């Protein structure tokens, strides 16, 4: 009887040990799945930034030569390209530190802080870019007025600028929205996992 009881106790210990091992493995798998999901979100954010940077790099020489060819002033040309260069550097700087390697090595709080930093920097960009854009648009109108030989040329330049502005503005807004959505998803997932661990 005593031997039978001892045998049952030993079996129970083994079962508990197996259960603990399974739970630990499950936690490891869950954490890997969670971190892979975070990596995907960060990859999407950085891919969007890479596309933006690539377009900005291409836009600098294209804008310079096109503005020169239509007869825009050198001051306006430089003003435009300095803005594009600042946008390029700021976009790169906004994403600095938020990368897929950090997801594996950093704790969740650090990852959340980096995501919040990127979101904040994107919001701060508009405090700088909107006033610059306002001045640029007025100056652009003045440049078009000065270089237009007739009303048809002025209408053509203005229509081209409006179409380009609408297309570029819509694309930029969609990219910003995509980045904010991914950052919000990252922060929500981190918050949920922290609440689960409590």
mmCIF file with all atom_site columns, C-alpha atoms in Angstrom:
data_model
loop_
_atom_site.group_PDB
_atom_site.id
_atom_site.type_symbol
_atom_site.label_atom_id
_atom_site.label_alt_id
_atom_site.label_comp_id
_atom_site.label_asym_id
_atom_site.label_entity_id
_atom_site.label_seq_id
_atom_site.pdbx_PDB_ins_code
_atom_site.Cartn_x
_atom_site.Cartn_y
_atom_site.Cartn_z
_atom_site.occupancy
_atom_site.B_iso_or_equiv
_atom_site.pdbx_formal_charge
_atom_site.auth_seq_id
_atom_site.auth_comp_id
_atom_site.auth_asym_id
_atom_site.auth_atom_id
_atom_site.pdbx_PDB_model_num
ATOM 1   C CA . UNK A 1 1   ? 0.000  0.000  0.000   1.00 0.00 ? 1   UNK A CA 1
ATOM 2   C CA . UNK A 1 2   ? 2.734  2.394  1.018   1.00 0.00 ? 2   UNK A CA 1
ATOM 3   C CA . UNK A 1 3   ? 4.755  1.454  -2.056  1.00 0.00 ? 3   UNK A CA 1
ATOM 4   C CA . UNK A 1 4   ? 1.701  2.006  -4.266  1.00 0.00 ? 4   UNK A CA 1
ATOM 5   C CA . UNK A 1 5   ? 1.160  5.472  -2.705  1.00 0.00 ? 5   UNK A CA 1
ATOM 6   C CA . UNK A 1 6   ? 4.826  6.324  -3.183  1.00 0.00 ? 6   UNK A CA 1
ATOM 7   C CA . UNK A 1 7   ? 4.601  5.254  -6.825  1.00 0.00 ? 7   UNK A CA 1
ATOM 8   C CA . UNK A 1 8   ? 1.520  7.452  -7.378  1.00 0.00 ? 8   UNK A CA 1
ATOM 9   C CA . UNK A 1 9   ? 3.309  10.410 -5.762  1.00 0.00 ? 9   UNK A CA 1
ATOM 10  C CA . UNK A 1 10  ? 6.284  9.888  -8.063  1.00 0.00 ? 10  UNK A CA 1
ATOM 11  C CA . UNK A 1 11  ? 3.999  9.775  -11.114 1.00 0.00 ? 11  UNK A CA 1
ATOM 12  C CA . UNK A 1 12  ? 2.266  12.968 -9.973  1.00 0.00 ? 12  UNK A CA 1
ATOM 13  C CA . UNK A 1 13  ? 5.639  14.709 -9.558  1.00 0.00 ? 13  UNK A CA 1
ATOM 14  C CA . UNK A 1 14  ? 6.626  13.662 -13.071 1.00 0.00 ? 14  UNK A CA 1
ATOM 15  C CA . UNK A 1 15  ? 3.311  14.900 -14.474 1.00 0.00 ? 15  UNK A CA 1
ATOM 16  C CA . UNK A 1 16  ? 3.676  18.242 -12.670 1.00 0.00 ? 16  UNK A CA 1
ATOM 17  C CA . UNK A 1 17  ? 7.234  18.526 -13.946 1.00 0.00 ? 17  UNK A CA 1
ATOM 18  C CA . UNK A 1 18  ? 6.061  17.791 -17.515 1.00 0.00 ? 18  UNK A CA 1
ATOM 19  C CA . UNK A 1 19  ? 3.234  20.312 -17.168 1.00 0.00 ? 19  UNK A CA 1
ATOM 20  C CA . UNK A 1 20  ? 5.653  23.008 -15.940 1.00 0.00 ? 20  UNK A CA 1
ATOM 21  C CA . UNK A 1 21  ? 7.983  22.260 -18.851 1.00 0.00 ? 21  UNK A CA 1
ATOM 22  C CA . UNK A 1 22  ? 5.084  22.509 -21.315 1.00 0.00 ? 22  UNK A CA 1
ATOM 23  C CA . UNK A 1 23  ? 3.971  25.808 -19.816 1.00 0.00 ? 23  UNK A CA 1
ATOM 24  C CA . UNK A 1 24  ? 7.509  27.204 -19.990 1.00 0.00 ? 24  UNK A CA 1
ATOM 25  C CA . UNK A 1 25  ? 7.813  26.084 -23.624 1.00 0.00 ? 25  UNK A CA 1
ATOM 26  C CA . UNK A 1 26  ? 4.396  27.604 -24.373 1.00 0.00 ? 26  UNK A CA 1
ATOM 27  C CA . UNK A 1 27  ? 5.501  30.915 -22.796 1.00 0.00 ? 27  UNK A CA 1
ATOM 28  C CA . UNK A 1 28  ? 8.700  30.873 -24.883 1.00 0.00 ? 28  UNK A CA 1
ATOM 29  C CA . UNK A 1 29  ? 6.684  30.170 -28.058 1.00 0.00 ? 29  UNK A CA 1
ATOM 30  C CA . UNK A 1 30  ? 4.149  32.910 -27.173 1.00 0.00 ? 30  UNK A CA 1
ATOM 31  C CA . UNK A 1 31  ? 6.950  35.407 -26.577 1.00 0.00 ? 31  UNK A CA 1
ATOM 32  C CA . UNK A 1 32  ? 8.579  34.464 -29.905 1.00 0.00 ? 32  UNK A CA 1
ATOM 33  C CA . UNK A 1 33  ? 5.257  34.895 -31.733 1.00 0.00 ? 33  UNK A CA 1
ATOM 34  C CA . UNK A 1 34  ? 4.717  38.228 -29.972 1.00 0.00 ? 34  UNK A CA 1
ATOM 35  C CA . UNK A 1 35  ? 8.214  39.500 -30.804 1.00 0.00 ? 35  UNK A CA 1
ATOM 36  C CA . UNK A 1 36  ? 7.835  38.337 -34.438 1.00 0.00 ? 36  UNK A CA 1
ATOM 37  C CA . UNK A 1 37  ? 4.594  40.323 -34.670 1.00 0.00 ? 37  UNK A CA 1
ATOM 38  C CA . UNK A 1 38  ? 6.391  43.375 -33.268 1.00 0.00 ? 38  UNK A CA 1
ATOM 39  C CA . UNK A 1 39  ? 9.240  42.839 -35.749 1.00 0.00 ? 39  UNK A CA 1
ATOM 40  C CA . UNK A 1 40  ? 6.733  42.810 -38.620 1.00 0.00 ? 40  UNK A CA 1
ATOM 41  C CA . UNK A 1 41  ? 5.206  46.098 -37.438 1.00 0.00 ? 41  UNK A CA 1
ATOM 42  C CA . UNK A 1 42  ? 8.635  47.732 -37.067 1.00 0.00 ? 42  UNK A CA 1
ATOM 43  C CA . UNK A 1 43  ? 9.641  46.398 -40.509 1.00 0.00 ? 43  UNK A CA 1
ATOM 44  C CA . UNK A 1 44  ? 6.521  48.003 -42.010 1.00 0.00 ? 44  UNK A CA 1
ATOM 45  C CA . UNK A 1 45  ? 7.309  51.323 -40.320 1.00 0.00 ? 45  UNK A CA 1
ATOM 46  C CA . UNK A 1 46  ? 10.922 51.308 -41.517 1.00 0.00 ? 46  UNK A CA 1
ATOM 47  C CA . UNK A 1 47  ? 9.986  50.143 -45.025 1.00 0.00 ? 47  UNK A CA 1
ATOM 48  C CA . UNK A 1 48  ? 7.662  53.146 -45.299 1.00 0.00 ? 48  UNK A CA 1
ATOM 49  C CA . UNK A 1 49  ? 10.482 55.425 -44.100 1.00 0.00 ? 49  UNK A CA 1
ATOM 50  C CA . UNK A 1 50  ? 12.900 53.856 -46.612 1.00 0.00 ? 50  UNK A CA 1
ATOM 51  C CA . UNK A 1 51  ? 10.444 54.552 -49.453 1.00 0.00 ? 51  UNK A CA 1
ATOM 52  C CA . UNK A 1 52  ? 10.061 58.156 -48.240 1.00 0.00 ? 52  UNK A CA 1
ATOM 53  C CA . UNK A 1 53  ? 13.847 58.620 -48.061 1.00 0.00 ? 53  UNK A CA 1
ATOM 54  C CA . UNK A 1 54  ? 14.333 57.090 -51.523 1.00 0.00 ? 54  UNK A CA 1
ATOM 55  C CA . UNK A 1 55  ? 11.739 59.450 -53.001 1.00 0.00 ? 55  UNK A CA 1
ATOM 56  C CA . UNK A 1 56  ? 13.334 62.439 -51.255 1.00 0.00 ? 56  UNK A CA 1
ATOM 57  C CA . UNK A 1 57  ? 16.806 61.472 -52.540 1.00 0.00 ? 57  UNK A CA 1
ATOM 58  C CA . UNK A 1 58  ? 15.410 61.226 -56.085 1.00 0.00 ? 58  UNK A CA 1
ATOM 59  C CA . UNK A 1 59  ? 13.376 64.443 -55.698 1.00 0.00 ? 59  UNK A CA 1
ATOM 60  C CA . UNK A 1 60  ? 16.359 66.680 -54.837 1.00 0.00 ? 60  UNK A CA 1
ATOM 61  C CA . UNK A 1 61  ? 18.156 66.530 -58.238 1.00 0.00 ? 61  UNK A CA 1
ATOM 62  C CA . UNK A 1 62  ? 14.847 66.292 -60.174 1.00 0.00 ? 62  UNK A CA 1
ATOM 63  C CA . UNK A 1 63  ? 13.464 69.422 -58.476 1.00 0.00 ? 63  UNK A CA 1
ATOM 64  C CA . UNK A 1 64  ? 16.733 71.281 -58.902 1.00 0.00 ? 64  UNK A CA 1
ATOM 65  C CA . UNK A 1 65  ? 16.952 70.655 -62.665 1.00 0.00 ? 65  UNK A CA 1
ATOM 66  C CA . UNK A 1 66  ? 13.225 71.138 -63.323 1.00 0.00 ? 66  UNK A CA 1
ATOM 67  C CA . UNK A 1 67  ? 13.067 74.430 -61.437 1.00 0.00 ? 67  UNK A CA 1
ATOM 68  C CA . UNK A 1 68  ? 16.206 75.588 -63.232 1.00 0.00 ? 68  UNK A CA 1
ATOM 69  C CA . UNK A 1 69  ? 14.744 74.581 -66.619 1.00 0.00 ? 69  UNK A CA 1
ATOM 70  C CA . UNK A 1 70  ? 11.481 76.493 -66.144 1.00 0.00 ? 70  UNK A CA 1
ATOM 71  C CA . UNK A 1 71  ? 13.428 79.583 -65.141 1.00 0.00 ? 71  UNK A CA 1
ATOM 72  C CA . UNK A 1 72  ? 12.744 79.717 -61.381 1.00 0.00 ? 72  UNK A CA 1
ATOM 73  C CA . UNK A 1 73  ? 15.116 81.850 -59.336 1.00 0.00 ? 73  UNK A CA 1
ATOM 74  C CA . UNK A 1 74  ? 18.167 80.185 -57.780 1.00 0.00 ? 74  UNK A CA 1
ATOM 75  C CA . UNK A 1 75  ? 17.022 81.388 -54.332 1.00 0.00 ? 75  UNK A CA 1
ATOM 76  C CA . UNK A 1 76  ? 13.687 79.567 -54.714 1.00 0.00 ? 76  UNK A CA 1
ATOM 77  C CA . UNK A 1 77  ? 15.444 76.497 -56.079 1.00 0.00 ? 77  UNK A CA 1
ATOM 78  C CA . UNK A 1 78  ? 17.799 76.374 -53.094 1.00 0.00 ? 78  UNK A CA 1
ATOM 79  C CA . UNK A 1 79  ? 14.932 77.044 -50.660 1.00 0.00 ? 79  UNK A CA 1
ATOM 80  C CA . UNK A 1 80  ? 13.021 74.065 -52.139 1.00 0.00 ? 80  UNK A CA 1
ATOM 81  C CA . UNK A 1 81  ? 15.971 71.681 -52.081 1.00 0.00 ? 81  UNK A CA 1
ATOM 82  C CA . UNK A 1 82  ? 17.086 72.659 -48.580 1.00 0.00 ? 82  UNK A CA 1
ATOM 83  C CA . UNK A 1 83  ? 13.581 71.744 -47.402 1.00 0.00 ? 83  UNK A CA 1
ATOM 84  C CA . UNK A 1 84  ? 13.788 68.353 -49.166 1.00 0.00 ? 84  UNK A CA 1
ATOM 85  C CA . UNK A 1 85  ? 17.219 67.714 -47.631 1.00 0.00 ? 85  UNK A CA 1
ATOM 86  C CA . UNK A 1 86  ? 15.945 68.606 -44.143 1.00 0.00 ? 86  UNK A CA 1
ATOM 87  C CA . UNK A 1 87  ? 12.944 66.294 -44.684 1.00 0.00 ? 87  UNK A CA 1
ATOM 88  C CA . UNK A 1 88  ? 15.309 63.475 -45.695 1.00 0.00 ? 88  UNK A CA 1
ATOM 89  C CA . UNK A 1 89  ? 17.562 63.857 -42.630 1.00 0.00 ? 89  UNK A CA 1
ATOM 90  C CA . UNK A 1 90  ? 14.588 64.299 -40.274 1.00 0.00 ? 90  UNK A CA 1
ATOM 91  C CA . UNK A 1 91  ? 12.854 61.159 -41.612 1.00 0.00 ? 91  UNK A CA 1
ATOM 92  C CA . UNK A 1 92  ? 16.033 59.112 -41.118 1.00 0.00 ? 92  UNK A CA 1
ATOM 93  C CA . UNK A 1 93  ? 16.566 60.579 -37.625 1.00 0.00 ? 93  UNK A CA 1
ATOM 94  C CA . UNK A 1 94  ? 12.916 59.939 -36.622 1.00 0.00 ? 94  UNK A CA 1
ATOM 95  C CA . UNK A 1 95  ? 13.381 56.208 -37.188 1.00 0.00 ? 95  UNK A CA 1
ATOM 96  C CA . UNK A 1 96  ? 16.817 55.945 -35.580 1.00 0.00 ? 96  UNK A CA 1
ATOM 97  C CA . UNK A 1 97  ? 16.834 53.238 -32.906 1.00 0.00 ? 97  UNK A CA 1
ATOM 98  C CA . UNK A 1 98  ? 13.528 51.697 -33.962 1.00 0.00 ? 98  UNK A CA 1
ATOM 99  C CA . UNK A 1 99  ? 14.730 48.572 -35.740 1.00 0.00 ? 99  UNK A CA 1
ATOM 100 C CA . UNK A 1 100 ? 14.009 44.858 -35.852 1.00 0.00 ? 100 UNK A CA 1
ATOM 101 C CA . UNK A 1 101 ? 17.279 43.891 -34.101 1.00 0.00 ? 101 UNK A CA 1
ATOM 102 C CA . UNK A 1 102 ? 16.307 45.993 -31.080 1.00 0.00 ? 102 UNK A CA 1
ATOM 103 C CA . UNK A 1 103 ? 13.021 44.082 -30.762 1.00 0.00 ? 103 UNK A CA 1
ATOM 104 C CA . UNK A 1 104 ? 14.984 40.899 -29.980 1.00 0.00 ? 104 UNK A CA 1
ATOM 105 C CA . UNK A 1 105 ? 17.453 42.481 -27.538 1.00 0.00 ? 105 UNK A CA 1
ATOM 106 C CA . UNK A 1 106 ? 15.465 45.310 -25.887 1.00 0.00 ? 106 UNK A CA 1
ATOM 107 C CA . UNK A 1 107 ? 12.894 44.901 -23.185 1.00 0.00 ? 107 UNK A CA 1
ATOM 108 C CA . UNK A 1 108 ? 9.322  45.901 -24.038 1.00 0.00 ? 108 UNK A CA 1
ATOM 109 C CA . UNK A 1 109 ? 9.498  49.263 -22.249 1.00 0.00 ? 109 UNK A CA 1
ATOM 110 C CA . UNK A 1 110 ? 12.496 50.335 -24.372 1.00 0.00 ? 110 UNK A CA 1
ATOM 111 C CA . UNK A 1 111 ? 10.694 49.250 -27.539 1.00 0.00 ? 111 UNK A CA 1
ATOM 112 C CA . UNK A 1 112 ? 7.610  51.233 -26.492 1.00 0.00 ? 112 UNK A CA 1
ATOM 113 C CA . UNK A 1 113 ? 9.762  54.303 -25.746 1.00 0.00 ? 113 UNK A CA 1
ATOM 114 C CA . UNK A 1 114 ? 11.385 54.121 -29.189 1.00 0.00 ? 114 UNK A CA 1
ATOM 115 C CA . UNK A 1 115 ? 7.993  53.775 -30.892 1.00 0.00 ? 115 UNK A CA 1
ATOM 116 C CA . UNK A 1 116 ? 6.634  56.755 -28.915 1.00 0.00 ? 116 UNK A CA 1
ATOM 117 C CA . UNK A 1 117 ? 9.737  58.794 -29.869 1.00 0.00 ? 117 UNK A CA 1
ATOM 118 C CA . UNK A 1 118 ? 9.164  58.100 -33.582 1.00 0.00 ? 118 UNK A CA 1
ATOM 119 C CA . UNK A 1 119 ? 5.475  59.048 -33.285 1.00 0.00 ? 119 UNK A CA 1
ATOM 120 C CA . UNK A 1 120 ? 6.327  62.272 -31.414 1.00 0.00 ? 120 UNK A CA 1
ATOM 121 C CA . UNK A 1 121 ? 8.956  63.291 -33.970 1.00 0.00 ? 121 UNK A CA 1
ATOM 122 C CA . UNK A 1 122 ? 6.480  62.771 -36.812 1.00 0.00 ? 122 UNK A CA 1
ATOM 123 C CA . UNK A 1 123 ? 4.007  65.056 -35.041 1.00 0.00 ? 123 UNK A CA 1
ATOM 124 C CA . UNK A 1 124 ? 6.684  67.702 -34.377 1.00 0.00 ? 124 UNK A CA 1
ATOM 125 C CA . UNK A 1 125 ? 7.619  67.702 -38.059 1.00 0.00 ? 125 UNK A CA 1
ATOM 126 C CA . UNK A 1 126 ? 4.326  69.415 -38.914 1.00 0.00 ? 126 UNK A CA 1
ATOM 127 C CA . UNK A 1 127 ? 5.126  72.409 -36.673 1.00 0.00 ? 127 UNK A CA 1
ATOM 128 C CA . UNK A 1 128 ? 8.134  73.036 -38.883 1.00 0.00 ? 128 UNK A CA 1
ATOM 129 C CA . UNK A 1 129 ? 6.920  71.864 -42.297 1.00 0.00 ? 129 UNK A CA 1
ATOM 130 C CA . UNK A 1 130 ? 3.525  73.625 -42.465 1.00 0.00 ? 130 UNK A CA 1
ATOM 131 C CA . UNK A 1 131 ? 4.918  77.166 -42.011 1.00 0.00 ? 131 UNK A CA 1
ATOM 132 C CA . UNK A 1 132 ? 7.729  76.344 -44.480 1.00 0.00 ? 132 UNK A CA 1
ATOM 133 C CA . UNK A 1 133 ? 5.181  74.966 -46.943 1.00 0.00 ? 133 UNK A CA 1
ATOM 134 C CA . UNK A 1 134 ? 3.009  78.082 -46.555 1.00 0.00 ? 134 UNK A CA 1
ATOM 135 C CA . UNK A 1 135 ? 5.956  80.351 -47.441 1.00 0.00 ? 135 UNK A CA 1
ATOM 136 C CA . UNK A 1 136 ? 6.989  77.988 -50.269 1.00 0.00 ? 136 UNK A CA 1
ATOM 137 C CA . UNK A 1 137 ? 3.498  78.023 -51.855 1.00 0.00 ? 137 UNK A CA 1
ATOM 138 C CA . UNK A 1 138 ? 3.324  81.830 -51.856 1.00 0.00 ? 138 UNK A CA 1
ATOM 139 C CA . UNK A 1 139 ? 6.825  82.001 -53.317 1.00 0.00 ? 139 UNK A CA 1
ATOM 140 C CA . UNK A 1 140 ? 5.947  79.324 -55.901 1.00 0.00 ? 140 UNK A CA 1
ATOM 141 C CA . UNK A 1 141 ? 2.964  81.410 -57.033 1.00 0.00 ? 141 UNK A CA 1
ATOM 142 C CA . UNK A 1 142 ? 5.233  84.452 -57.375 1.00 0.00 ? 142 UNK A CA 1
ATOM 143 C CA . UNK A 1 143 ? 7.798  82.440 -59.355 1.00 0.00 ? 143 UNK A CA 1
ATOM 144 C CA . UNK A 1 144 ? 5.092  81.136 -61.711 1.00 0.00 ? 144 UNK A CA 1
ATOM 145 C CA . UNK A 1 145 ? 3.749  84.651 -62.217 1.00 0.00 ? 145 UNK A CA 1
ATOM 146 C CA . UNK A 1 146 ? 7.231  85.984 -63.071 1.00 0.00 ? 146 UNK A CA 1
ATOM 147 C CA . UNK A 1 147 ? 8.247  83.219 -65.488 1.00 0.00 ? 147 UNK A CA 1
ATOM 148 C CA . UNK A 1 148 ? 4.909  82.854 -67.301 1.00 0.00 ? 148 UNK A CA 1
ATOM 149 C CA . UNK A 1 149 ? 4.936  84.391 -70.753 1.00 0.00 ? 149 UNK A CA 1
ATOM 150 C CA . UNK A 1 150 ? 1.128  84.304 -70.985 1.00 0.00 ? 150 UNK A CA 1
ATOM 151 C CA . UNK A 1 151 ? -1.991 83.287 -69.060 1.00 0.00 ? 151 UNK A CA 1
ATOM 152 C CA . UNK A 1 152 ? -2.002 79.787 -70.585 1.00 0.00 ? 152 UNK A CA 1
ATOM 153 C CA . UNK A 1 153 ? 1.494  79.075 -69.331 1.00 0.00 ? 153 UNK A CA 1
ATOM 154 C CA . UNK A 1 154 ? 0.511  80.352 -65.876 1.00 0.00 ? 154 UNK A CA 1
ATOM 155 C CA . UNK A 1 155 ? -2.599 78.115 -65.856 1.00 0.00 ? 155 UNK A CA 1
ATOM 156 C CA . UNK A 1 156 ? -0.528 75.119 -67.032 1.00 0.00 ? 156 UNK A CA 1
ATOM 157 C CA . UNK A 1 157 ? 2.147  75.591 -64.358 1.00 0.00 ? 157 UNK A CA 1
ATOM 158 C CA . UNK A 1 158 ? -0.466 76.135 -61.643 1.00 0.00 ? 158 UNK A CA 1
ATOM 159 C CA . UNK A 1 159 ? -2.515 73.087 -62.732 1.00 0.00 ? 159 UNK A CA 1
ATOM 160 C CA . UNK A 1 160 ? 0.623  70.920 -62.773 1.00 0.00 ? 160 UNK A CA 1
ATOM 161 C CA . UNK A 1 161 ? 1.612  72.137 -59.308 1.00 0.00 ? 161 UNK A CA 1
ATOM 162 C CA . UNK A 1 162 ? -1.916 71.530 -57.946 1.00 0.00 ? 162 UNK A CA 1
ATOM 163 C CA . UNK A 1 163 ? -2.089 67.994 -59.326 1.00 0.00 ? 163 UNK A CA 1
ATOM 164 C CA . UNK A 1 164 ? 1.404  67.210 -58.009 1.00 0.00 ? 164 UNK A CA 1
ATOM 165 C CA . UNK A 1 165 ? 0.523  68.750 -54.636 1.00 0.00 ? 165 UNK A CA 1
ATOM 166 C CA . UNK A 1 166 ? -2.719 66.779 -54.301 1.00 0.00 ? 166 UNK A CA 1
ATOM 167 C CA . UNK A 1 167 ? -1.084 63.475 -55.314 1.00 0.00 ? 167 UNK A CA 1
ATOM 168 C CA . UNK A 1 168 ? 1.994  64.061 -53.117 1.00 0.00 ? 168 UNK A CA 1
ATOM 169 C CA . UNK A 1 169 ? -0.042 65.354 -50.174 1.00 0.00 ? 169 UNK A CA 1
ATOM 170 C CA . UNK A 1 170 ? -2.457 62.407 -50.286 1.00 0.00 ? 170 UNK A CA 1
ATOM 171 C CA . UNK A 1 171 ? 0.405  59.918 -50.525 1.00 0.00 ? 171 UNK A CA 1
ATOM 172 C CA . UNK A 1 172 ? 2.238  61.592 -47.619 1.00 0.00 ? 172 UNK A CA 1
ATOM 173 C CA . UNK A 1 173 ? -0.907 61.608 -45.474 1.00 0.00 ? 173 UNK A CA 1
ATOM 174 C CA . UNK A 1 174 ? -1.515 57.898 -46.176 1.00 0.00 ? 174 UNK A CA 1
ATOM 175 C CA . UNK A 1 175 ? 2.114  57.051 -45.289 1.00 0.00 ? 175 UNK A CA 1
ATOM 176 C CA . UNK A 1 176 ? 1.895  58.994 -42.023 1.00 0.00 ? 176 UNK A CA 1
ATOM 177 C CA . UNK A 1 177 ? -1.386 57.257 -41.197 1.00 0.00 ? 177 UNK A CA 1
ATOM 178 C CA . UNK A 1 178 ? 0.188  53.862 -41.912 1.00 0.00 ? 178 UNK A CA 1
ATOM 179 C CA . UNK A 1 179 ? 3.155  54.617 -39.624 1.00 0.00 ? 179 UNK A CA 1
ATOM 180 C CA . UNK A 1 180 ? 0.894  55.881 -36.816 1.00 0.00 ? 180 UNK A CA 1
ATOM 181 C CA . UNK A 1 181 ? -1.332 52.789 -37.128 1.00 0.00 ? 181 UNK A CA 1
ATOM 182 C CA . UNK A 1 182 ? 1.656  50.441 -36.846 1.00 0.00 ? 182 UNK A CA 1
ATOM 183 C CA . UNK A 1 183 ? 3.058  52.376 -33.860 1.00 0.00 ? 183 UNK A CA 1
ATOM 184 C CA . UNK A 1 184 ? -0.355 52.321 -32.147 1.00 0.00 ? 184 UNK A CA 1
ATOM 185 C CA . UNK A 1 185 ? -0.556 48.551 -32.753 1.00 0.00 ? 185 UNK A CA 1
ATOM 186 C CA . UNK A 1 186 ? 2.911  48.065 -31.222 1.00 0.00 ? 186 UNK A CA 1
ATOM 187 C CA . UNK A 1 187 ? 1.995  50.110 -28.135 1.00 0.00 ? 187 UNK A CA 1
ATOM 188 C CA . UNK A 1 188 ? -1.347 48.294 -27.715 1.00 0.00 ? 188 UNK A CA 1
ATOM 189 C CA . UNK A 1 189 ? 0.310  44.868 -27.977 1.00 0.00 ? 189 UNK A CA 1
ATOM 190 C CA . UNK A 1 190 ? 2.991  45.819 -25.448 1.00 0.00 ? 190 UNK A CA 1
ATOM 191 C CA . UNK A 1 191 ? 0.348  47.181 -23.060 1.00 0.00 ? 191 UNK A CA 1
ATOM 192 C CA . UNK A 1 192 ? -1.714 43.987 -23.410 1.00 0.00 ? 192 UNK A CA 1
ATOM 193 C CA . UNK A 1 193 ? 1.270  41.706 -22.724 1.00 0.00 ? 193 UNK A CA 1
ATOM 194 C CA . UNK A 1 194 ? 2.266  43.791 -19.675 1.00 0.00 ? 194 UNK A CA 1
ATOM 195 C CA . UNK A 1 195 ? -1.267 43.539 -18.291 1.00 0.00 ? 195 UNK A CA 1
ATOM 196 C CA . UNK A 1 196 ? -1.248 39.750 -18.893 1.00 0.00 ? 196 UNK A CA 1
ATOM 197 C CA . UNK A 1 197 ? 2.046  39.408 -16.985 1.00 0.00 ? 197 UNK A CA 1
ATOM 198 C CA . UNK A 1 198 ? 0.653  41.204 -13.902 1.00 0.00 ? 198 UNK A CA 1
#
